Amino acid sequence: MRTLIVLRHAKAAHVAGLADRERPLTERGERDAALAGERMRALGLAPELVLCSPAVRTRRTAELAFPGVEPCYERDIYEAYPDELLELVRRTEPELRTVVLCGHNPGVHELALGLAGGDYGFRPGSFAVIETGSEWSELSPGEGRLVTLWDPKED
């Protein structure tokens, strides 16, 4: 069994004149990112790999959620479509069992829905835990099972 944790970056600030990739987390976003990590640890989830967009808000989300874990920054996650994100996950080493993909909407939300179905929103800081019996290289839409959905506003 493999576990993919799809994490949307936490709430980010809109700062006039600042490039989108440079947007920082808000104070709420900082709290929510740390809380997301706490909730994952409480569920017994320990990622072996964190795939992360290089945008400031995703980097900080991963840093707060997974202290001590060095993310693998993938520029292709920024503004990616769900099929591009799935292709990135498919390149994961087969021996890894728990992987996080930390990125942006709408791509991460659509990836989670495509893999495991459902009808839910995906606010900033939310994560979906998806289990699959498939090898990473063979993962396809519909082959996952949504185990947990966490939303910081509902915590």
Short mmCIF file of C-alpha atoms in Angstrom, two decimals:
data_model
loop_
_atom_site.label_atom_id
_atom_site.label_comp_id
_atom_site.label_asym_id
_atom_site.label_seq_id
_atom_site.Cartn_x
_atom_site.Cartn_y
_atom_site.Cartn_z
CA MET A 1 0.00 0.00 0.00
CA ARG A 2 1.22 3.51 -0.86
CA THR A 3 0.05 6.81 0.58
CA LEU A 4 -0.03 10.11 -1.27
CA ILE A 5 -0.71 13.22 0.77
CA VAL A 6 -1.89 16.07 -1.43
CA LEU A 7 -1.34 19.36 0.42
CA ARG A 8 -2.43 22.77 -0.73
CA HIS A 9 -0.20 25.59 0.51
CA ALA A 10 -1.60 27.49 3.47
CA LYS A 11 -3.20 30.94 3.25
CA ALA A 12 -0.96 33.41 1.45
CA ALA A 13 -0.89 37.19 1.46
CA HIS A 14 -1.60 39.35 -1.56
CA VAL A 15 1.07 42.03 -1.59
CA ALA A 16 0.90 44.80 -4.18
CA GLY A 17 3.90 44.73 -6.49
CA LEU A 18 5.11 41.32 -5.31
CA ALA A 19 5.39 38.56 -7.90
CA ASP A 20 2.95 35.66 -7.39
CA ARG A 21 5.79 33.20 -6.71
CA GLU A 22 7.06 35.46 -3.92
CA ARG A 23 3.82 35.70 -1.92
CA PRO A 24 4.40 34.85 1.76
CA LEU A 25 2.05 33.07 4.11
CA THR A 26 -0.22 35.15 6.30
CA GLU A 27 -0.13 34.77 10.07
CA ARG A 28 -3.12 32.43 9.76
CA GLY A 29 -1.29 30.51 7.04
CA GLU A 30 1.73 30.01 9.28
CA ARG A 31 -0.50 28.58 12.04
CA ASP A 32 -2.46 26.37 9.63
CA ALA A 33 0.68 24.93 8.00
CA ALA A 34 2.12 23.93 11.37
CA LEU A 35 -1.26 22.49 12.42
CA ALA A 36 -1.50 20.46 9.20
CA GLY A 37 1.82 18.84 10.07
CA GLU A 38 0.63 18.12 13.61
CA ARG A 39 -2.54 16.49 12.27
CA MET A 40 -0.55 14.33 9.85
CA ARG A 41 1.79 13.19 12.61
CA ALA A 42 -1.24 12.40 14.82
CA LEU A 43 -2.48 10.17 11.99
CA GLY A 44 0.87 8.37 11.99
CA LEU A 45 1.90 9.83 8.64
CA ALA A 46 5.63 10.33 8.14
CA PRO A 47 6.51 11.31 4.58
CA GLU A 48 9.62 9.84 3.04
CA LEU A 49 9.52 12.40 0.24
CA VAL A 50 8.02 15.88 0.04
CA LEU A 51 7.61 17.13 -3.52
CA CYS A 52 7.12 20.89 -3.31
CA SER A 53 6.60 23.86 -5.59
CA PRO A 54 9.43 26.40 -5.27
CA ALA A 55 7.02 29.30 -4.62
CA VAL A 56 7.61 31.03 -1.28
CA ARG A 57 4.19 30.06 0.11
CA THR A 58 4.59 26.35 -0.66
CA ARG A 59 8.17 26.26 0.61
CA ARG A 60 7.09 27.80 3.92
CA THR A 61 4.08 25.48 4.18
CA ALA A 62 6.33 22.43 3.77
CA GLU A 63 8.90 23.82 6.19
CA LEU A 64 6.28 24.32 8.91
CA ALA A 65 4.38 21.09 8.28
CA PHE A 66 7.46 18.85 8.02
CA PRO A 67 10.23 20.27 10.23
CA GLY A 68 13.51 18.51 9.67
CA VAL A 69 12.46 17.10 6.27
CA GLU A 70 14.26 18.52 3.24
CA PRO A 71 11.68 18.97 0.45
CA CYS A 72 12.46 18.18 -3.16
CA TYR A 73 11.61 21.41 -4.98
CA GLU A 74 10.04 20.81 -8.38
CA ARG A 75 9.44 23.90 -10.50
CA ASP A 76 6.93 21.95 -12.59
CA ILE A 77 4.47 21.90 -9.66
CA TYR A 78 3.89 25.64 -9.96
CA GLU A 79 0.85 26.23 -12.22
CA ALA A 80 0.69 22.51 -13.07
CA TYR A 81 -2.35 20.72 -14.40
CA PRO A 82 -3.43 17.55 -12.57
CA ASP A 83 -2.05 15.25 -15.29
CA GLU A 84 1.36 16.95 -14.95
CA LEU A 85 1.27 16.47 -11.18
CA LEU A 86 0.32 12.82 -11.62
CA GLU A 87 3.25 12.34 -13.98
CA LEU A 88 5.57 13.80 -11.35
CA VAL A 89 4.21 11.39 -8.72
CA ARG A 90 4.68 8.49 -11.15
CA ARG A 91 8.43 9.20 -11.20
CA THR A 92 8.68 8.49 -7.45
CA GLU A 93 11.11 5.76 -6.44
CA PRO A 94 9.15 2.49 -6.02
CA GLU A 95 10.46 1.74 -2.51
CA LEU A 96 8.94 4.93 -1.06
CA ARG A 97 5.60 4.35 0.66
CA THR A 98 4.48 7.81 1.85
CA VAL A 99 4.84 10.87 -0.38
CA VAL A 100 3.60 14.44 -0.04
CA LEU A 101 2.86 16.71 -2.97
CA CYS A 102 2.66 20.33 -1.78
CA GLY A 103 1.32 22.67 -4.43
CA HIS A 104 -1.34 25.02 -5.69
CA ASN A 105 -4.97 24.99 -6.69
CA PRO A 106 -6.62 24.12 -8.92
CA GLY A 107 -4.06 21.44 -9.80
CA VAL A 108 -3.72 19.76 -6.39
CA HIS A 109 -7.48 19.72 -5.80
CA GLU A 110 -8.15 18.25 -9.22
CA LEU A 111 -5.40 15.66 -8.71
CA ALA A 112 -6.99 14.50 -5.44
CA LEU A 113 -10.46 14.36 -6.99
CA GLY A 114 -9.13 12.50 -10.03
CA LEU A 115 -7.33 9.88 -8.00
CA ALA A 116 -9.93 9.20 -5.33
CA GLY A 117 -13.14 10.91 -6.36
CA GLY A 118 -15.39 12.77 -3.96
CA ASP A 119 -17.06 16.12 -3.81
CA TYR A 120 -15.27 18.56 -1.55
CA GLY A 121 -13.52 21.90 -1.56
CA PHE A 122 -9.82 22.32 -0.98
CA ARG A 123 -9.13 25.54 0.89
CA PRO A 124 -5.61 26.80 1.61
CA GLY A 125 -3.84 24.52 4.08
CA SER A 126 -6.09 21.53 3.34
CA PHE A 127 -4.74 18.06 2.70
CA ALA A 128 -6.10 14.80 1.32
CA VAL A 129 -4.63 11.45 2.29
CA ILE A 130 -5.02 8.99 -0.57
CA GLU A 131 -4.07 5.32 -0.40
CA THR A 132 -3.42 3.13 -3.42
CA GLY A 133 -2.34 -0.42 -4.04
CA SER A 134 -0.74 0.62 -7.32
CA GLU A 135 2.94 1.16 -7.92
CA TRP A 136 3.75 4.87 -8.24
CA SER A 137 4.72 4.36 -11.87
CA GLU A 138 1.32 2.85 -12.65
CA LEU A 139 -0.87 5.22 -10.65
CA SER A 140 -3.88 6.32 -12.68
CA PRO A 141 -7.06 8.32 -12.06
CA GLY A 142 -9.60 6.43 -9.99
CA GLU A 143 -7.02 4.10 -8.40
CA GLY A 144 -6.89 5.83 -5.04
CA ARG A 145 -9.04 5.76 -1.93
CA LEU A 146 -9.58 8.92 0.09
CA VAL A 147 -8.67 8.03 3.67
CA THR A 148 -8.66 11.46 5.29
CA LEU A 149 -9.54 14.98 4.26
CA TRP A 150 -8.44 17.78 6.58
CA ASP A 151 -9.43 21.43 6.35
CA PRO A 152 -7.91 23.93 8.79
CA LYS A 153 -11.15 25.91 8.99
CA GLU A 154 -13.00 22.83 10.22
CA ASP A 155 -10.44 21.86 12.85
#
